[in-house]
Amino acid sequence: MLEVHRTYRAEIRNHSQVEGSLDRHGWSASKLWNVANYHSREVWEETGEIPDHEELKDELKTHPTYKGLHSQSSQRVLEELAEAFNSWYSSDDDRDNPPGYRKENYYDDEGRCVHEEHPRSTITWKQHGIRHDTKNSRVRLSKGANHKEHPKAWEYILVEYETRPGVTVENLQQVRAVYDQQKERWELHLVCKDEIETPNAPGNETAGVDLGISNFAAVAYSTEDADLYPGNRLKQDGYYFPKEIAKCDNSGGDRATRLHHKWSERRTHFFHSLAKHIIERCVEKGVGRINVGDLEGVRENEKGESKNWGKHGNLDLHGWAFDRFTSILEYKAKVEGIEVVEVSERDTSKTCCVCGKEDDSQRVERGLYVCEDCNVAFNADVNGAENIRLNINESNSESFGQLSGDRSTGWLAQPGVYLYDLSCGFQPQAEVVDSKP
């Protein structure tokens, strides 16, 4: 059996009854974030190191703000903050800032701050804080100690939910209360565990995936076929949203929070849509294994030093979160019985996949690869993807020459191109209708 997790969105039927309690817990999550953020910055200034979530928990578990939520919910806030600091610390772009404080300032006509308020942060309840009534579609969510009242029945929030038709919520593992800024109301994200029969692989073929800057992914198949997935939409968002966020008076305020949330949702949708499309193509072509270029090859050169892709390239690279996409791809592949393996990217961009000649000068432009020995020119990213498919750093020299003889190299020069559309995911280039952020 294969264990999978599915997330379902649900409306809250008794919203007016629970809104106040959820608001208080959302504000408590923001307060805890700010206290932990302040402590992390102090440690960073004193030691040059960032405390992990376990260190934050040990330091803050007796702090009053920690008791504003159920203990596991507080732990999740600290985990998210530690993840955000690590993401900032690992960034190669000097323009990136450490995680901000969550607060909303209100000003009078003379520009003086007259009121400060915490925004409603997402609250996560894990299993120990949840009691699920499947018969009546209700969840009891444990309150933080600071919000518990008497009698005892008021020590939890009883939320009645409604999912889309056909959804059965069973084996509930986690509940997230998320405040929708546009609708001005809370909703639930229900994470459920499911077990399915371990599927058989669609076939024995292998595909190679090369992740990059201009094209987010290039995929080569053993069936003389290749696909390109440009990251234009993701790049546009990467330029648009930071500029809009920078215009906000308060980086932790309401509008900035909405923009961050929208940007994150669009990025997540891109990753899921891309992974889904690649897996669907792999199933069609009988692929049982996907070789993905080792992410260290994307971020570091052969000496282990961070690559410099230029001012905009470094920003794109950090924002695109290749490791997150690979995790999504692995998950979706597992459901189809496909194995995902990370292989070395060393020399894959400068080696001809037809004859095996290695030469830095053969990649004459970012998108063009020319081999003088073979007298052929083809797409550089597809060449890298094919070398990853062949796993040239593990295979012997007989791997090369597989494309010579009777096989055509035309697909290396003219791969299929799929563009991302917000409404329907990835479509052939000619079918995509452009839309703005």
Coordinates of C-alpha atoms in Angstrom, one line a residue, residues 75-431:
Q75 CA 5.4 24.8 17.2
R76 CA 4.2 25.1 13.6
V77 CA 4.6 28.9 13.7
L78 CA 8.2 28.5 14.9
E79 CA 8.9 26.0 12.2
E80 CA 7.6 28.4 9.5
L81 CA 9.7 31.2 10.9
A82 CA 12.9 29.0 11.0
E83 CA 12.2 27.9 7.4
A84 CA 11.8 31.6 6.3
F85 CA 15.1 32.6 7.9
N86 CA 16.9 29.6 6.3
S87 CA 15.4 30.6 2.9
W88 CA 16.7 34.2 3.4
Y89 CA 20.1 33.0 4.6
S90 CA 20.6 30.7 1.6
S91 CA 19.6 33.4 -0.9
D92 CA 22.3 34.7 -3.3
D93 CA 20.5 38.0 -3.9
D94 CA 21.6 40.9 -1.7
R95 CA 18.2 42.5 -2.2
D96 CA 16.4 39.8 -0.2
N97 CA 15.4 40.8 3.4
P98 CA 15.0 38.6 6.4
P99 CA 11.4 37.7 7.4
G100 CA 9.4 40.8 8.5
Y101 CA 7.2 41.4 11.5
R102 CA 3.5 40.7 11.1
K103 CA 1.7 44.0 12.0
E104 CA -0.6 46.6 10.4
N105 CA -0.1 50.3 11.2
Y106 CA -2.8 52.9 10.9
Y107 CA -1.8 56.5 10.4
D108 CA -3.6 59.9 11.0
D109 CA -3.7 62.7 8.4
E110 CA -0.3 63.9 9.6
G111 CA 1.4 60.6 9.1
R112 CA 1.6 59.6 12.7
C113 CA 0.9 56.0 13.7
V114 CA -2.2 56.0 15.8
H115 CA -2.9 52.3 16.0
E116 CA -1.1 49.0 15.4
E117 CA -2.8 45.7 14.8
H118 CA -1.7 42.2 14.1
P119 CA -3.0 40.6 10.9
R120 CA -4.7 37.2 11.0
S121 CA -2.1 34.6 10.5
T122 CA -2.8 31.0 9.4
I123 CA -3.3 28.6 12.3
T124 CA -2.3 25.0 12.0
W125 CA -3.7 22.2 14.2
K126 CA -2.1 18.8 14.2
Q127 CA -3.6 15.5 15.4
H128 CA -3.4 16.1 19.1
G129 CA -5.3 19.4 18.8
I130 CA -8.1 17.9 16.6
R131 CA -11.3 15.9 17.3
H132 CA -13.1 15.0 14.1
D133 CA -16.8 14.3 13.9
T134 CA -17.1 12.7 10.5
K135 CA -20.9 12.0 10.8
N136 CA -21.7 15.7 11.2
S137 CA -18.8 17.2 9.3
R138 CA -17.4 19.1 12.4
V139 CA -14.0 19.5 13.9
R140 CA -13.1 20.5 17.5
L141 CA -10.0 22.6 17.5
S142 CA -8.2 23.0 20.8
K143 CA -7.8 26.6 22.0
G144 CA -4.6 28.0 23.3
A145 CA -4.4 28.3 27.1
N146 CA -4.7 32.1 27.0
H147 CA -8.1 31.8 25.2
K148 CA -9.7 29.0 27.3
E149 CA -12.8 30.0 29.1
H150 CA -15.3 28.2 31.4
P151 CA -17.3 26.1 31.4
K152 CA -15.1 23.3 29.9
A153 CA -17.1 23.2 26.7
W154 CA -15.5 26.5 25.7
E155 CA -12.0 25.0 25.7
Y156 CA -12.2 24.3 22.0
I157 CA -13.6 25.8 18.8
L158 CA -16.3 23.7 17.2
V159 CA -16.2 24.4 13.5
E160 CA -18.8 23.0 11.1
Y161 CA -17.5 22.7 7.5
E162 CA -18.6 21.9 4.0
T163 CA -16.4 20.6 1.2
R164 CA -17.1 20.4 -2.5
P165 CA -19.5 17.5 -3.5
G166 CA -18.0 14.1 -3.7
V167 CA -15.3 14.7 -1.1
T168 CA -15.1 12.4 1.9
V169 CA -13.0 13.7 4.8
E170 CA -11.4 10.7 6.5
N171 CA -8.1 10.0 8.4
L172 CA -7.8 13.7 9.2
Q173 CA -4.1 14.6 10.0
Q174 CA -4.0 18.4 10.0
V175 CA -6.4 21.4 9.9
R176 CA -5.3 24.8 8.8
A177 CA -7.5 27.9 9.3
V178 CA -6.7 30.4 6.6
Y179 CA -8.1 33.9 6.4
D180 CA -9.2 34.9 2.9
Q181 CA -8.5 38.6 2.6
Q182 CA -10.7 39.1 -0.4
K183 CA -13.7 37.3 1.0
E184 CA -13.0 38.6 4.5
R185 CA -13.7 35.3 6.1
W186 CA -11.9 32.1 7.3
E187 CA -11.8 28.8 5.5
L188 CA -10.4 25.4 6.4
H189 CA -7.7 23.4 4.7
L190 CA -8.2 19.7 5.7
V191 CA -5.1 17.4 5.2
C192 CA -6.1 13.7 5.1
K193 CA -4.1 10.6 4.9
D194 CA -5.1 8.0 2.3
E195 CA -3.8 4.6 1.3
I196 CA -3.9 3.3 -2.2
E197 CA -2.7 0.1 -3.9
T198 CA 1.0 0.5 -4.9
P199 CA 0.7 1.1 -8.7
N200 CA 2.8 -0.6 -11.3
A201 CA 5.1 1.6 -13.4
P202 CA 3.7 2.7 -16.8
G203 CA 6.7 1.1 -18.5
N204 CA 10.5 0.7 -18.5
E205 CA 11.4 3.9 -20.3
T206 CA 13.5 6.7 -18.7
A207 CA 13.0 10.5 -19.0
G208 CA 15.5 13.2 -18.2
V209 CA 14.6 16.5 -16.6
D210 CA 16.9 19.5 -16.7
L211 CA 15.9 22.5 -14.5
G212 CA 17.1 25.9 -15.4
I213 CA 16.6 29.7 -15.6
S214 CA 15.2 30.6 -19.0
N215 CA 13.3 27.3 -19.4
F216 CA 12.1 26.1 -16.0
A217 CA 12.2 22.5 -17.2
A218 CA 13.4 20.6 -20.3
V219 CA 12.3 17.0 -20.5
A220 CA 13.9 14.4 -22.9
Y221 CA 12.3 11.0 -23.5
S222 CA 13.8 7.9 -25.0
T223 CA 11.1 8.0 -27.7
E224 CA 12.9 10.7 -29.7
D225 CA 10.8 13.4 -28.1
A226 CA 11.4 16.4 -25.9
D227 CA 9.4 19.1 -24.2
L228 CA 10.3 22.6 -23.1
Y229 CA 8.5 24.5 -20.3
P230 CA 9.4 28.2 -20.3
G231 CA 9.2 30.0 -17.0
N232 CA 7.9 33.3 -18.4
R233 CA 4.9 33.6 -16.2
L234 CA 6.8 32.7 -13.1
K235 CA 9.5 35.3 -14.0
Q236 CA 6.8 38.0 -14.6
D237 CA 5.4 37.3 -11.1
G238 CA 8.9 37.4 -9.7
Y239 CA 9.3 41.0 -11.0
Y240 CA 5.7 42.2 -10.5
F241 CA 4.9 41.2 -6.9
P242 CA 8.1 42.4 -5.2
K243 CA 7.6 45.8 -6.8
E244 CA 4.0 46.0 -5.6
I245 CA 5.0 44.8 -2.1
A246 CA 7.7 47.5 -2.0
K247 CA 5.0 50.2 -2.6
C248 CA 3.3 49.1 0.6
D249 CA 3.7 51.4 3.6
N250 CA 4.1 48.4 5.9
S251 CA 5.9 45.3 4.7
G252 CA 4.0 43.3 7.3
G253 CA 0.7 45.0 6.7
D254 CA -2.6 43.8 5.3
R255 CA -2.0 44.6 1.6
A256 CA 1.6 43.3 1.7
T257 CA 0.3 40.1 3.3
R258 CA -2.3 39.7 0.6
L259 CA 0.3 40.2 -2.1
H260 CA 2.6 37.6 -0.5
H261 CA -0.2 35.2 -0.3
K262 CA -1.3 35.6 -3.9
W263 CA 2.3 35.3 -5.1
S264 CA 2.8 32.1 -3.1
E265 CA -0.5 30.6 -4.4
R266 CA 0.4 31.4 -8.0
R267 CA 3.9 29.9 -7.6
T268 CA 2.4 26.8 -6.0
H269 CA -0.1 26.4 -8.7
F270 CA 2.6 26.7 -11.3
F271 CA 4.7 23.9 -9.7
H272 CA 1.7 21.6 -9.3
S273 CA 0.5 22.2 -12.9
L274 CA 4.0 21.6 -14.3
A275 CA 4.5 18.4 -12.3
K276 CA 1.1 17.1 -13.3
H277 CA 1.7 17.7 -17.0
I278 CA 5.2 16.1 -16.9
I279 CA 3.8 13.0 -15.2
E280 CA 0.9 12.8 -17.6
R281 CA 3.4 12.9 -20.5
C282 CA 5.5 10.2 -18.8
V283 CA 2.5 7.9 -18.4
E284 CA 1.7 8.3 -22.1
K285 CA 5.3 7.4 -23.0
G286 CA 5.6 4.4 -20.7
V287 CA 8.2 6.0 -18.4
G288 CA 9.1 4.1 -15.2
R289 CA 12.0 6.3 -14.1
I290 CA 12.7 10.1 -14.2
N291 CA 16.2 11.3 -13.9
V292 CA 16.3 14.8 -12.5
G293 CA 19.5 16.9 -12.4
D294 CA 21.0 17.2 -8.9
L295 CA 20.0 20.6 -7.5
E296 CA 23.5 21.3 -6.4
G297 CA 24.4 21.5 -10.1
V298 CA 21.8 24.3 -10.5
R299 CA 23.0 26.4 -7.5
E300 CA 26.8 25.6 -7.4
N301 CA 29.7 25.3 -9.8
E302 CA 32.2 22.4 -9.9
K303 CA 34.2 24.0 -7.1
G304 CA 31.1 24.1 -4.8
E305 CA 30.8 27.8 -5.1
S306 CA 27.5 29.6 -5.7
K307 CA 26.9 30.3 -9.4
N308 CA 26.4 33.9 -10.4
W309 CA 23.5 34.1 -12.9
G310 CA 23.4 37.9 -12.9
K311 CA 21.3 40.2 -10.9
H312 CA 17.9 39.0 -12.2
G313 CA 19.0 35.4 -12.6
N314 CA 19.9 35.0 -9.0
L315 CA 16.6 36.5 -8.0
D316 CA 14.7 34.1 -10.3
L317 CA 16.8 31.1 -9.1
H318 CA 16.0 31.7 -5.4
G319 CA 12.3 32.5 -6.0
W320 CA 11.6 29.4 -8.1
A321 CA 12.5 26.9 -5.4
F322 CA 13.7 24.0 -7.5
D323 CA 13.8 21.7 -4.5
R324 CA 10.2 22.4 -3.8
F325 CA 9.2 21.6 -7.4
T326 CA 11.2 18.3 -7.2
S327 CA 9.4 17.3 -4.1
I328 CA 6.0 17.9 -5.8
L329 CA 7.2 15.9 -8.9
E330 CA 8.3 13.0 -6.7
Y331 CA 5.0 12.9 -4.9
K332 CA 2.9 12.9 -8.1
A333 CA 5.3 10.4 -9.7
K334 CA 5.0 8.0 -6.8
V335 CA 1.2 7.9 -7.2
E336 CA 1.7 6.6 -10.8
G337 CA 4.4 4.1 -9.8
I338 CA 7.2 6.2 -11.4
E339 CA 10.6 6.5 -9.6
V340 CA 12.3 9.9 -9.5
V341 CA 16.1 9.8 -9.1
E342 CA 18.5 12.8 -8.7
V343 CA 21.6 12.3 -10.9
S344 CA 24.7 14.4 -11.3
E345 CA 24.5 17.4 -13.6
R346 CA 28.3 17.6 -14.0
D347 CA 29.2 18.4 -17.6
T348 CA 25.7 17.7 -18.9
S349 CA 25.4 21.2 -20.3
K350 CA 28.7 21.1 -22.2
T351 CA 28.7 17.5 -23.5
C352 CA 27.2 16.5 -26.8
C353 CA 24.5 13.9 -26.2
V354 CA 25.1 12.4 -29.7
C355 CA 28.8 11.8 -29.7
G356 CA 30.0 12.6 -26.2
K357 CA 32.4 15.4 -27.1
E358 CA 32.9 17.7 -24.2
D359 CA 33.7 21.4 -25.0
D360 CA 32.7 24.6 -23.2
S361 CA 32.6 26.5 -26.4
Q362 CA 30.0 24.2 -28.0
R363 CA 27.2 26.0 -26.1
V364 CA 27.5 29.1 -28.2
E365 CA 24.4 30.8 -26.8
R366 CA 22.1 30.2 -23.9
G367 CA 19.5 28.4 -26.0
L368 CA 21.8 26.9 -28.8
Y369 CA 24.2 24.0 -28.7
V370 CA 26.5 23.3 -31.7
C371 CA 28.7 20.2 -32.1
E372 CA 31.3 20.6 -34.8
D373 CA 32.2 16.9 -34.7
C374 CA 28.6 15.9 -35.4
N375 CA 27.9 18.9 -37.5
V376 CA 24.5 19.4 -35.8
A377 CA 22.9 22.2 -33.8
F378 CA 20.1 21.7 -31.3
N379 CA 18.4 23.2 -28.2
A380 CA 20.9 23.5 -25.4
D381 CA 18.5 22.7 -22.6
V382 CA 17.2 19.6 -24.4
N383 CA 20.8 18.5 -24.8
G384 CA 21.3 18.8 -21.1
A385 CA 18.0 16.9 -20.4
E386 CA 19.1 14.1 -22.7
N387 CA 22.5 13.8 -21.0
I388 CA 20.6 13.6 -17.7
R389 CA 18.4 10.9 -19.1
L390 CA 21.4 8.9 -20.2
N391 CA 23.0 9.7 -16.8
I392 CA 26.4 10.3 -18.5
N393 CA 28.3 10.5 -15.3
E394 CA 27.4 6.9 -14.4
S395 CA 27.1 5.3 -17.8
N396 CA 30.0 4.1 -20.0
S397 CA 30.9 5.6 -23.4
E398 CA 28.5 3.2 -25.2
S399 CA 25.7 5.5 -24.0
F400 CA 26.7 8.0 -26.7
G401 CA 26.0 7.4 -30.3
Q402 CA 22.5 6.2 -29.4
L403 CA 21.1 9.0 -31.4
S404 CA 23.3 8.4 -34.5
G405 CA 22.7 6.1 -37.3
D406 CA 19.0 5.8 -38.4
R407 CA 17.7 8.0 -35.5
S408 CA 16.8 11.6 -36.2
T409 CA 18.1 14.5 -34.2
G410 CA 15.4 16.8 -35.4
W411 CA 13.5 16.6 -32.0
L412 CA 16.7 17.9 -30.3
A413 CA 16.4 21.1 -32.4
Q414 CA 12.6 21.5 -32.3
P415 CA 11.2 20.3 -29.1
G416 CA 7.5 20.7 -28.1
V417 CA 6.9 23.9 -26.2
Y418 CA 4.2 24.2 -23.5
L419 CA 3.2 27.5 -21.9
Y420 CA 1.5 28.1 -18.6
D421 CA -2.0 29.4 -18.5
L422 CA -3.6 30.5 -15.2
S423 CA -7.0 28.9 -16.0
C424 CA -6.0 25.6 -17.6
G425 CA -2.4 24.8 -16.7
F426 CA 0.2 23.9 -19.4
Q427 CA -1.0 23.9 -23.0
P428 CA 0.8 23.8 -26.4
Q429 CA 2.3 27.2 -27.2
A430 CA -0.2 28.0 -29.9
E431 CA -3.2 27.4 -27.7

